[in-house]
Coordinates of C-alpha atoms in Angstrom, one line a residue:
X18 CA -59.7 -9.2 8.2
X19 CA -58.2 -10.2 4.7
X20 CA -60.7 -8.4 2.8
X21 CA -60.5 -5.0 4.9
X22 CA -56.8 -5.2 4.4
X23 CA -56.9 -5.7 0.7
X24 CA -59.6 -2.8 0.2
X25 CA -57.4 -0.6 2.4
X26 CA -54.8 -0.3 -0.3
X27 CA -57.1 -0.6 -3.4
X28 CA -58.3 3.3 -3.8
X29 CA -59.7 4.2 -7.0
X30 CA -56.2 5.2 -8.6
X31 CA -54.8 2.0 -7.3
X32 CA -57.7 -0.3 -8.9
X33 CA -56.9 1.8 -12.3
X34 CA -53.3 0.7 -11.9
X35 CA -54.0 -3.0 -11.2
X36 CA -55.9 -3.4 -14.4
X37 CA -52.7 -3.5 -16.5
X38 CA -51.6 -6.3 -14.2
X39 CA -54.5 -8.5 -14.1
X40 CA -54.7 -11.1 -17.0
X41 CA -57.3 -14.0 -17.1
X42 CA -57.0 -17.1 -15.0
X43 CA -57.6 -19.3 -18.3
X44 CA -54.6 -18.1 -19.9
X45 CA -52.3 -18.2 -16.9
X46 CA -53.4 -22.0 -16.8
X47 CA -52.1 -22.4 -20.5
X48 CA -48.6 -21.7 -19.0
X49 CA -48.9 -23.3 -15.6
X50 CA -50.4 -26.6 -16.6
X51 CA -47.6 -27.8 -19.1
X52 CA -44.8 -26.2 -17.2
X53 CA -45.6 -28.3 -13.7
X54 CA -49.2 -29.0 -12.9
X55 CA -50.1 -31.7 -15.4
X56 CA -46.8 -33.7 -14.4
X57 CA -47.8 -33.4 -10.6
X58 CA -51.4 -34.6 -11.2
X59 CA -49.9 -37.4 -13.2
X60 CA -47.5 -38.4 -10.4
X61 CA -50.7 -38.4 -8.2
X62 CA -52.6 -40.7 -10.3
X63 CA -49.7 -42.8 -10.0
X64 CA -49.1 -42.7 -6.4
X65 CA -52.8 -42.5 -5.0
X66 CA -52.9 -46.3 -4.1
X67 CA -49.6 -46.2 -2.4
X68 CA -49.6 -44.4 0.8
X69 CA -45.7 -44.3 1.1
X70 CA -45.5 -42.6 -2.3
X71 CA -48.3 -40.5 -1.8
X72 CA -46.4 -39.0 1.3
X73 CA -43.4 -38.5 -0.6
X74 CA -45.0 -36.8 -3.3
X75 CA -46.9 -34.5 -0.7
X76 CA -43.4 -33.8 0.8
X77 CA -42.2 -33.0 -2.7
X78 CA -45.0 -30.3 -3.7
X79 CA -44.2 -28.6 -0.2
X80 CA -40.6 -28.2 -1.0
X81 CA -41.1 -26.6 -4.5
X82 CA -40.1 -22.9 -5.2
X83 CA -41.7 -20.5 -7.7
X84 CA -40.3 -17.4 -9.0
X85 CA -42.2 -14.8 -10.8
X86 CA -39.3 -12.3 -12.0
X87 CA -42.1 -9.5 -13.3
X88 CA -45.0 -10.6 -11.1
X89 CA -47.1 -7.4 -11.2
X90 CA -49.6 -7.9 -8.8
X91 CA -48.8 -11.8 -8.3
X92 CA -51.4 -13.3 -11.0
X93 CA -49.3 -16.0 -12.0
X94 CA -48.2 -16.8 -8.2
X95 CA -51.4 -16.6 -7.1
X96 CA -53.0 -19.2 -9.6
X97 CA -50.0 -21.6 -9.3
X98 CA -50.3 -21.6 -5.5
X99 CA -54.1 -22.3 -5.6
X100 CA -53.6 -25.1 -8.2
X101 CA -50.9 -26.7 -5.8
X102 CA -53.3 -26.2 -2.7
X103 CA -56.0 -28.2 -4.9
X104 CA -53.6 -30.9 -5.4
X105 CA -52.7 -31.0 -1.8
X106 CA -56.2 -31.0 -0.8
X107 CA -56.6 -34.3 -3.0
X108 CA -53.6 -35.8 -1.4
X109 CA -54.5 -35.2 2.0
X110 CA -58.2 -36.2 1.3
X111 CA -56.8 -39.6 0.0
X112 CA -54.1 -40.1 2.8
X113 CA -56.8 -39.5 5.6
X114 CA -59.4 -41.7 3.9
X115 CA -61.4 -43.6 6.5
X116 CA -59.1 -42.2 9.3
X117 CA -60.1 -40.1 12.7
X118 CA -58.4 -36.9 12.9
X119 CA -58.1 -34.6 15.7
X120 CA -56.7 -31.5 14.2
X121 CA -56.1 -30.8 10.1
X122 CA -54.0 -28.2 10.7
X123 CA -50.8 -30.5 11.0
X124 CA -51.8 -32.3 7.6
X125 CA -51.2 -29.3 5.3
X126 CA -47.6 -28.4 4.3
X127 CA -47.6 -26.1 1.1
X128 CA -47.5 -22.7 2.1
X129 CA -46.9 -19.0 0.7
X130 CA -43.3 -18.8 1.5
X131 CA -42.2 -21.1 -1.2
X132 CA -43.4 -18.2 -3.7
X133 CA -41.2 -15.2 -5.1
X134 CA -41.6 -12.3 -7.2
X135 CA -39.7 -9.3 -8.6
X136 CA -41.8 -6.3 -9.5
X137 CA -40.4 -2.8 -10.8
X138 CA -43.5 -0.8 -10.0
X139 CA -43.9 -0.1 -6.2
X140 CA -47.9 -0.5 -5.8
X141 CA -48.3 -4.1 -7.5
X142 CA -45.3 -5.3 -5.4
X143 CA -47.3 -4.3 -2.3
X144 CA -50.5 -6.1 -3.3
X145 CA -48.9 -9.2 -4.4
X146 CA -48.3 -10.7 -0.9
X147 CA -51.6 -9.6 0.3
X148 CA -53.0 -11.3 -2.8
X149 CA -51.2 -14.6 -1.9
X150 CA -52.6 -14.2 1.7
X151 CA -56.1 -13.7 0.3
X152 CA -55.8 -17.0 -1.8
X153 CA -54.2 -18.9 1.1
X154 CA -57.3 -17.9 3.3
X155 CA -59.8 -18.9 0.6
X156 CA -57.9 -22.5 0.2
X157 CA -57.9 -22.8 3.8
X158 CA -61.8 -22.0 4.1
X159 CA -62.1 -24.9 1.1
X160 CA -60.1 -27.4 3.5
X161 CA -62.4 -26.6 6.3
X162 CA -65.5 -27.2 4.2
X163 CA -63.9 -30.7 3.1
X164 CA -63.1 -31.7 6.4
X165 CA -65.9 -30.1 8.4
X166 CA -63.3 -28.5 10.8
X167 CA -62.0 -24.7 10.7
X168 CA -58.5 -24.6 9.3
X169 CA -56.9 -21.3 10.0
X170 CA -53.3 -20.0 9.6
X171 CA -53.7 -16.9 11.8
X172 CA -51.6 -15.5 13.2
X173 CA -49.7 -14.8 9.7
X174 CA -46.3 -16.2 10.3
X175 CA -45.3 -16.8 6.7
X176 CA -45.2 -14.6 3.5
X177 CA -44.5 -14.7 -0.1
X178 CA -41.3 -13.0 -0.7
X179 CA -42.1 -10.2 -3.4
X180 CA -39.2 -7.5 -3.7
X181 CA -39.8 -4.0 -5.5
X182 CA -36.8 -3.6 -7.8
X183 CA -35.6 -4.0 -11.2
X184 CA -35.1 -7.9 -12.3
X185 CA -32.9 -7.4 -14.9
X186 CA -30.3 -5.4 -12.4
X187 CA -31.5 -8.2 -9.4
X188 CA -29.6 -11.5 -8.4
X189 CA -32.4 -13.6 -8.4
X190 CA -31.0 -16.1 -6.1
X191 CA -30.8 -13.2 -3.6
X192 CA -34.3 -13.7 -2.7
X193 CA -33.6 -17.2 -1.5
X194 CA -30.2 -16.8 0.1
X195 CA -27.6 -14.2 -1.0
X196 CA -24.8 -16.9 -0.5
X197 CA -22.7 -18.0 -3.4
X198 CA -23.9 -21.1 -5.3
X199 CA -23.1 -24.3 -3.4
X200 CA -24.0 -28.0 -4.0
X201 CA -27.0 -28.1 -1.6
X202 CA -28.1 -24.7 -1.9
X203 CA -31.9 -23.6 -2.4
X204 CA -33.2 -22.9 -5.8
X205 CA -36.2 -22.0 -7.7
X206 CA -37.8 -25.2 -9.3
X207 CA -40.0 -23.0 -11.5
X208 CA -39.6 -19.7 -13.2
X209 CA -42.6 -18.3 -14.8
X210 CA -44.6 -15.0 -15.6
X211 CA -45.4 -12.4 -18.3
X212 CA -42.4 -10.1 -18.5
X213 CA -43.0 -6.8 -20.3
X214 CA -43.0 -6.8 -24.1
X215 CA -41.8 -3.7 -25.6
X216 CA -40.2 -3.9 -29.1
X217 CA -36.9 -1.8 -29.7
X218 CA -38.9 1.6 -30.7
X219 CA -41.0 1.5 -27.5
X220 CA -38.0 1.2 -25.2
X221 CA -37.0 4.1 -23.0
X222 CA -33.4 5.1 -22.1
X223 CA -33.5 2.8 -18.9
X224 CA -34.5 0.0 -20.7
X225 CA -32.4 0.2 -23.6
X226 CA -29.4 0.4 -20.9
X227 CA -31.1 -2.7 -19.4
X228 CA -30.7 -4.5 -22.7
X229 CA -27.1 -3.4 -23.1
X230 CA -26.3 -4.8 -19.6
X231 CA -27.7 -8.3 -20.4
X232 CA -26.7 -8.6 -24.0
X233 CA -23.3 -7.0 -23.6
X234 CA -21.7 -9.7 -25.5
X235 CA -24.5 -10.3 -28.0
X236 CA -23.7 -8.9 -31.5
X237 CA -27.0 -7.2 -33.1
X238 CA -29.1 -7.3 -29.7
X239 CA -30.5 -3.8 -30.5
X240 CA -33.4 -5.2 -32.5
X241 CA -34.5 -7.5 -29.5
X242 CA -37.7 -7.2 -27.7
X243 CA -37.5 -6.3 -24.1
X244 CA -38.9 -9.6 -23.0
X245 CA -36.1 -11.5 -24.5
X246 CA -33.7 -10.1 -21.4
X247 CA -35.6 -12.3 -19.2
X248 CA -34.8 -15.3 -21.3
X249 CA -31.2 -14.9 -20.7
X250 CA -31.5 -14.0 -17.2
X251 CA -33.4 -17.2 -16.9
X252 CA -31.0 -19.2 -19.1
X253 CA -28.0 -17.8 -16.9
X254 CA -29.9 -18.9 -13.7
X255 CA -30.7 -22.5 -14.9
X256 CA -27.3 -23.0 -16.1
X257 CA -26.2 -22.8 -12.4
X258 CA -29.3 -24.1 -10.7
X259 CA -29.5 -27.1 -12.4
X260 CA -25.9 -28.2 -11.2
X261 CA -27.3 -28.3 -7.7
X262 CA -28.5 -31.8 -6.9
X263 CA -31.7 -31.9 -4.8
X264 CA -33.0 -35.4 -4.2
X265 CA -36.5 -36.1 -5.7
X266 CA -37.0 -32.5 -6.7
X267 CA -37.2 -31.6 -10.5
X268 CA -34.7 -29.6 -12.4
X269 CA -35.4 -25.9 -12.8
X270 CA -37.8 -24.9 -15.8
X271 CA -39.2 -21.7 -17.2
X272 CA -42.0 -20.8 -19.0
X273 CA -42.7 -17.3 -20.1
X274 CA -45.4 -15.6 -22.0
X275 CA -43.9 -13.4 -24.8
X276 CA -44.7 -11.5 -28.0
X277 CA -44.7 -13.7 -30.9
X278 CA -42.0 -11.6 -32.6
X279 CA -39.2 -13.3 -30.7
X280 CA -40.1 -16.4 -32.9
X281 CA -40.0 -14.8 -36.0
X282 CA -37.8 -12.7 -38.4
X283 CA -34.4 -11.4 -37.6
X284 CA -34.8 -11.8 -33.6
X285 CA -34.8 -15.6 -34.0
X286 CA -31.0 -16.0 -34.9
X287 CA -29.7 -13.2 -32.5
X288 CA -31.8 -14.6 -29.3
X289 CA -31.9 -18.2 -29.7
X290 CA -28.4 -18.4 -31.4
X291 CA -27.5 -17.0 -28.1
X292 CA -29.7 -19.5 -26.2
X293 CA -29.0 -22.4 -28.0
X294 CA -25.0 -22.1 -28.2
X295 CA -24.1 -20.5 -24.9
X296 CA -26.6 -22.0 -22.4
X297 CA -27.6 -25.1 -24.4
X298 CA -31.3 -24.3 -24.0
X299 CA -34.2 -26.8 -25.3
X300 CA -37.6 -25.7 -26.0
X301 CA -40.2 -28.2 -24.1
X302 CA -43.5 -26.9 -25.0
X303 CA -44.9 -24.0 -26.8
X304 CA -48.4 -22.3 -27.2
X305 CA -48.1 -21.0 -30.9
X306 CA -49.7 -17.5 -31.7
X307 CA -52.9 -16.7 -29.6
X308 CA -54.8 -13.7 -28.6
X309 CA -54.3 -12.7 -25.0
X310 CA -55.9 -10.2 -23.2
X311 CA -56.5 -9.1 -19.8
X312 CA -59.8 -8.6 -17.4
X313 CA -59.4 -4.8 -17.0
X314 CA -62.0 -2.4 -18.4
X315 CA -59.3 -1.2 -21.1
X316 CA -58.7 -4.7 -22.3
X317 CA -55.3 -4.4 -24.5
X318 CA -55.1 -7.8 -26.5
X319 CA -51.9 -8.7 -28.1
X320 CA -50.8 -11.7 -30.0
X321 CA -48.4 -13.9 -28.0
X322 CA -46.6 -17.2 -27.7
X323 CA -46.2 -19.2 -24.4
X324 CA -42.7 -21.0 -24.4
X325 CA -41.5 -23.4 -21.7
X326 CA -37.9 -24.3 -22.0
X327 CA -34.6 -25.6 -20.1
X328 CA -31.0 -26.3 -20.4
X329 CA -31.8 -30.1 -20.6
X330 CA -33.5 -32.2 -23.0
X331 CA -36.8 -34.3 -22.5
X332 CA -37.9 -37.0 -24.9
X333 CA -41.6 -35.8 -25.7
X334 CA -42.3 -32.2 -26.4
X335 CA -45.8 -30.2 -26.9
X336 CA -47.0 -27.8 -29.4
X337 CA -50.4 -26.2 -28.6
X338 CA -51.5 -25.2 -32.1
X339 CA -54.4 -23.0 -32.9
X340 CA -56.8 -22.9 -35.9
X341 CA -57.0 -18.9 -35.6
X342 CA -55.7 -16.6 -32.8
X343 CA -59.2 -16.7 -31.3
X344 CA -59.7 -20.5 -31.1
X345 CA -58.9 -23.3 -28.5
X346 CA -55.6 -25.1 -29.1
X347 CA -55.1 -28.9 -30.1
X348 CA -52.2 -30.5 -28.6
X349 CA -49.5 -32.1 -30.7
X350 CA -46.6 -34.2 -29.4
X351 CA -43.3 -34.0 -31.2
X352 CA -39.5 -35.0 -30.7
X353 CA -38.2 -31.4 -31.2
X354 CA -39.5 -27.7 -31.3
X355 CA -37.2 -25.4 -33.1
X356 CA -37.0 -21.6 -32.8
X357 CA -39.8 -20.8 -34.9
X358 CA -42.1 -23.0 -32.6
X359 CA -42.8 -25.8 -35.3
X360 CA -41.6 -29.1 -35.1
X361 CA -37.9 -29.8 -36.7
X362 CA -34.2 -29.4 -36.1
X363 CA -32.8 -26.4 -34.1
X364 CA -32.0 -24.3 -37.2
X365 CA -32.5 -20.7 -37.7
X366 CA -32.4 -18.1 -40.7
X367 CA -29.9 -15.3 -40.2
X368 CA -30.3 -11.8 -41.9
X369 CA -28.3 -11.5 -45.3
X370 CA -27.5 -8.6 -47.4
X371 CA -27.8 -10.3 -50.6
X372 CA -29.9 -13.1 -52.3
X373 CA -28.6 -16.6 -51.3
X374 CA -29.6 -17.4 -55.2
X375 CA -28.8 -16.2 -58.5
X376 CA -31.8 -13.8 -58.5
X377 CA -32.2 -10.0 -58.8
X378 CA -31.9 -7.8 -55.7
X379 CA -35.0 -6.6 -53.8
X380 CA -34.9 -3.3 -52.4
X381 CA -37.5 -1.3 -50.1
X382 CA -39.2 1.6 -51.7
X383 CA -38.6 5.4 -51.0
X384 CA -39.2 7.1 -47.6
X385 CA -41.0 10.4 -47.8
X386 CA -39.9 11.4 -44.2
X387 CA -42.0 14.6 -45.0
X388 CA -44.5 15.2 -42.2
X389 CA -47.1 14.3 -44.8
X390 CA -46.5 17.6 -46.8
X391 CA -45.6 15.8 -50.1
X392 CA -48.3 13.5 -49.9
X393 CA -52.1 13.9 -51.4
X394 CA -55.2 12.1 -51.8
X395 CA -57.1 12.6 -55.0
X396 CA -59.2 15.3 -53.8
X397 CA -56.2 17.0 -52.0
X398 CA -54.4 17.1 -55.3
X399 CA -57.3 18.4 -57.3
X400 CA -57.6 21.3 -54.7
X401 CA -53.8 22.0 -54.7
X402 CA -53.9 22.3 -58.8
X403 CA -56.9 24.6 -58.7
X404 CA -54.5 27.3 -57.0
X405 CA -51.4 26.0 -58.9
X406 CA -52.4 24.1 -62.0
X407 CA -48.8 24.3 -63.6
X408 CA -47.5 22.4 -60.7
X409 CA -49.2 19.1 -62.4
X410 CA -45.9 17.7 -63.8
X411 CA -44.6 17.6 -60.4
X412 CA -47.2 15.0 -59.2
X413 CA -46.5 11.5 -59.3
X414 CA -48.8 8.5 -58.4
X415 CA -47.8 7.2 -55.0
X416 CA -48.1 3.6 -53.3
X417 CA -47.8 2.4 -49.9
X418 CA -48.6 -1.2 -49.2
X419 CA -52.6 -0.2 -48.1
X420 CA -52.6 1.7 -51.6
X421 CA -51.2 -1.3 -53.5
X422 CA -53.6 -3.9 -52.0
X423 CA -56.7 -1.6 -51.9
X424 CA -56.5 0.2 -55.2
X425 CA -56.4 3.5 -53.4
X426 CA -55.5 6.6 -55.5
X427 CA -52.7 8.6 -54.0
X428 CA -50.3 11.4 -55.1
X429 CA -46.9 12.7 -54.1
X430 CA -44.8 15.9 -55.0
X431 CA -41.9 14.2 -56.7
X432 CA -39.1 17.2 -56.9
X433 CA -36.3 15.0 -57.6
X434 CA -35.3 17.3 -60.9
X435 CA -36.8 20.7 -59.7
X436 CA -34.3 23.7 -60.2
X437 CA -34.1 26.4 -57.3
X438 CA -35.5 29.3 -59.7
X439 CA -38.2 27.1 -61.0
X440 CA -39.3 26.1 -57.2
X441 CA -39.6 29.9 -56.6
X442 CA -42.2 30.1 -59.5
X443 CA -44.5 27.6 -57.4
X444 CA -45.3 29.3 -54.3
X445 CA -47.7 26.4 -53.0
X446 CA -44.8 23.9 -53.7
X447 CA -42.5 26.2 -52.1
X448 CA -44.6 26.4 -48.9
X449 CA -45.0 22.8 -48.7
X450 CA -41.1 22.4 -49.1
X451 CA -40.5 25.0 -46.1
X452 CA -42.9 22.7 -43.9
X453 CA -40.9 19.6 -44.7
X454 CA -37.7 21.3 -43.7
X455 CA -39.2 22.9 -40.5
X456 CA -40.7 19.5 -39.8
X457 CA -37.3 17.7 -40.1
X458 CA -35.5 20.3 -38.1
X459 CA -37.7 19.3 -35.0
X460 CA -36.9 15.7 -35.2
X461 CA -34.8 14.0 -32.2
X462 CA -32.7 11.9 -35.1
X463 CA -29.6 13.3 -36.5
X464 CA -30.0 11.7 -39.9
X465 CA -33.5 13.6 -40.2
X466 CA -31.9 16.9 -39.1
X467 CA -29.5 16.6 -41.9
X468 CA -32.2 15.9 -44.3
X469 CA -33.7 19.3 -43.7
X470 CA -30.7 20.6 -45.9
X471 CA -32.5 18.8 -48.8
X472 CA -36.0 19.7 -48.5
X473 CA -37.2 19.1 -51.8
X474 CA -36.5 15.5 -51.9
X475 CA -37.9 12.4 -49.8
X476 CA -35.7 11.2 -47.0
X477 CA -34.7 8.2 -48.4
X478 CA -34.7 7.6 -52.6
X479 CA -34.7 4.3 -54.0
X480 CA -37.1 4.6 -56.9
X481 CA -36.7 1.9 -59.7
X482 CA -35.5 3.2 -63.0
X483 CA -37.6 1.0 -64.7
X484 CA -41.0 -1.0 -64.6
X485 CA -40.9 -3.2 -61.2
X486 CA -42.5 -6.2 -59.5
X487 CA -44.0 -4.6 -56.2
X488 CA -45.3 -6.4 -53.2
X489 CA -46.4 -5.0 -49.9
X490 CA -44.4 -5.2 -46.6
X491 CA -47.4 -6.3 -44.6
X492 CA -49.9 -8.7 -45.6
X493 CA -52.9 -10.3 -43.9
X494 CA -52.6 -13.7 -42.6
X495 CA -55.6 -14.8 -44.1
X496 CA -54.1 -14.6 -47.6
X497 CA -53.5 -18.0 -49.2
X498 CA -51.0 -16.5 -51.6
X499 CA -49.0 -13.2 -51.4
X500 CA -50.3 -10.3 -53.7
X501 CA -47.4 -9.4 -56.2
X502 CA -48.0 -6.9 -59.1
X503 CA -46.2 -5.0 -61.8
X504 CA -45.8 -1.5 -61.6
X505 CA -45.0 1.6 -63.9
X506 CA -41.6 3.1 -63.2
X507 CA -43.5 6.4 -62.9
X508 CA -45.4 5.2 -59.9
X509 CA -43.4 5.9 -56.8
X510 CA -43.1 3.3 -54.4
X511 CA -43.1 4.2 -50.8
X512 CA -40.9 2.3 -47.9
X513 CA -43.8 -0.2 -47.3
X514 CA -43.5 -1.6 -50.7
X515 CA -40.5 -3.9 -51.8
X516 CA -39.6 -3.6 -55.4
X517 CA -37.7 -5.8 -58.2
X518 CA -36.5 -3.8 -61.1
X519 CA -37.5 -5.4 -64.4
X520 CA -39.1 -8.2 -62.7
X521 CA -40.2 -11.1 -64.7
X522 CA -43.4 -12.9 -65.1
X523 CA -41.4 -16.0 -64.0
X524 CA -40.3 -14.1 -60.9
X525 CA -44.2 -13.0 -60.1
X526 CA -45.0 -16.8 -60.6
X527 CA -42.7 -17.9 -58.0
X528 CA -43.1 -15.1 -55.6
X529 CA -46.8 -15.8 -55.8
X530 CA -46.6 -19.5 -55.3
X531 CA -47.7 -21.5 -52.3
X532 CA -44.2 -22.7 -51.7
X533 CA -43.1 -19.0 -51.3
X534 CA -46.1 -18.7 -48.9
X535 CA -45.2 -21.5 -46.9
X536 CA -41.5 -20.0 -46.3
X537 CA -43.1 -16.6 -45.5
X538 CA -45.2 -18.2 -42.6
X539 CA -42.1 -20.4 -41.4
X540 CA -39.5 -17.2 -41.3
X541 CA -41.0 -13.9 -41.6
X542 CA -41.7 -11.3 -39.1
X543 CA -45.2 -10.5 -38.2
X544 CA -47.2 -7.1 -37.5
X545 CA -49.6 -8.4 -34.9
X546 CA -50.1 -11.8 -36.5
X547 CA -50.0 -10.3 -40.1
X548 CA -47.0 -11.2 -42.3
X549 CA -44.0 -8.6 -42.2
X550 CA -41.8 -9.4 -45.3
X551 CA -38.2 -8.6 -45.4
X552 CA -35.3 -8.7 -47.7
X553 CA -32.9 -9.7 -45.4
X554 CA -34.7 -12.5 -43.7
X555 CA -37.4 -13.6 -46.1
X556 CA -36.2 -12.7 -49.9
X557 CA -32.5 -13.1 -49.6
X558 CA -32.5 -16.5 -47.9
X559 CA -35.5 -17.9 -50.0
X560 CA -34.3 -21.2 -52.1
X561 CA -35.1 -20.4 -55.6
X562 CA -35.0 -23.1 -58.2
X563 CA -31.4 -23.4 -59.1
X564 CA -31.3 -24.5 -62.7
X565 CA -34.8 -24.7 -63.9
X566 CA -35.5 -25.9 -67.4
X567 CA -36.9 -23.6 -70.2
X568 CA -40.1 -26.2 -69.9
X569 CA -40.3 -25.9 -66.2
X570 CA -40.3 -22.0 -66.5
X571 CA -42.7 -21.9 -69.2
X572 CA -45.3 -23.6 -66.7
X573 CA -44.6 -21.2 -63.8
X574 CA -44.9 -18.2 -66.5
X575 CA -48.4 -19.7 -68.0
X576 CA -49.7 -20.1 -64.3
X577 CA -48.6 -16.6 -63.6
X578 CA -50.0 -15.1 -66.7
X579 CA -53.3 -16.8 -65.8
X580 CA -53.2 -14.9 -62.4
X581 CA -52.6 -11.8 -64.5
X582 CA -55.6 -12.7 -66.8
X583 CA -58.0 -13.5 -64.0
X584 CA -57.3 -9.8 -62.3
X585 CA -57.9 -8.3 -65.6
X586 CA -61.3 -9.6 -65.9
X587 CA -62.1 -7.8 -62.7
X588 CA -60.7 -4.3 -63.1
X589 CA -62.8 -2.9 -60.5
X590 CA -61.5 -5.4 -57.9
X591 CA -58.4 -4.8 -55.6
X592 CA -55.8 -7.4 -54.6
X593 CA -57.2 -7.2 -51.0

């Protein structure tokens, strides 16, 4: 019956859609176990020799409510239900040990009606209740095997409550009871799931409107990932829910799978500042960055964290640390977990416009915004100059982060000082300039369209007027030290490079140091798991030595020079 019901809605198109909503059981358990399961099994171990306590525990787990406010096809709810039923099975076996029973139907209390979900897409919202029935049927069969008597719940009288809707515009409590909050009102005890990630650049208009609705009073929220809205909604819910006193039932807790970017870079102070200050949130456990994949054919693996939290404190928190993104975690017990997901006080770094210390300003390089028409490989430049040899004076070496780290030769047309009458003498350059203009006019961005009026220039120009220190915006997580180097002022730095004009060898030494790398690991944003450097968060907040002596500076300079000497010994090797 269940199999045919499930297959009836699982046509080929439906199966393809389901892949995006199906994730591995192993990863789901990483969230479920520290959120509630480990604690309940520990309660069972304490109570299994005391029938009164065991009955009390059984009654407790039958009353627990679970909500997944981005439930997809119900994967998190299904596994949570299964694990709760497995615990119940051990409780019932222990309670009935040695007893003669006439019917096992009366001994199982946990049912699917305590599970709730909200899903934006219609098809998965229809699949989820059926999938919960399927799991219920499987667990009933397992109970039948254990007790030698067929256990059934047919006809179906109860169902999981799964609604099709926008979780960010839905009152989560309305799935239980639309009435206003009251002292004895029912509530969810565990909120869990894997809300959609979507960085700011990938959000559509409706999603941006959702973000504005949830973060209406939060300054700077435009940079936040879409998943952060679920953190606010959950925190708002727990602020009310945990005022409700339900005897012997736990306070409401939440755990979400999220992009690791919400614990890095500029998002930290905006999101966690709001969560800490307005909702008094405390982090209870975290899985630090690991690789999350689903079991669909097109396995889209992303780098994620799992964060468990509530608006009350606990004495012992858990950090699940990974040696690398593919390894298994090891558990660390700590007193406090801060928003960077490490042990420490609840502090965060805010974006600064100028350096905290008395050091030179670091700026981003120039952005071409040219549609690629000003940029050339070595071979492309050679071919261009065969047709227009006198254009050689307008070519400059060009470096982005990739070129800087990998010694890739690249060139650009740099037409900063070209006059209109000169431009007409170079038809191939003129053709490129026209292409840049047309490309900018097609843009949806008003600033880019405005730049079409100056098509000979890069979209943004911040080229140092002197020799400069350069470092790449994105650098591999595997690097022990940040690669920093000197560049000639005639080499054009792209917007994927950070520069310090007239940078000194002392500054190169500090920026290349292990201490600076520790700072980057702690506060910088990430591109997947690679480091994404920034001025506002990383450089401008870095605590440079305040008053180094001449001797101390000499030690750093000597070490930095040794680095440069070592590089010079391998001229054909890149920084990578």
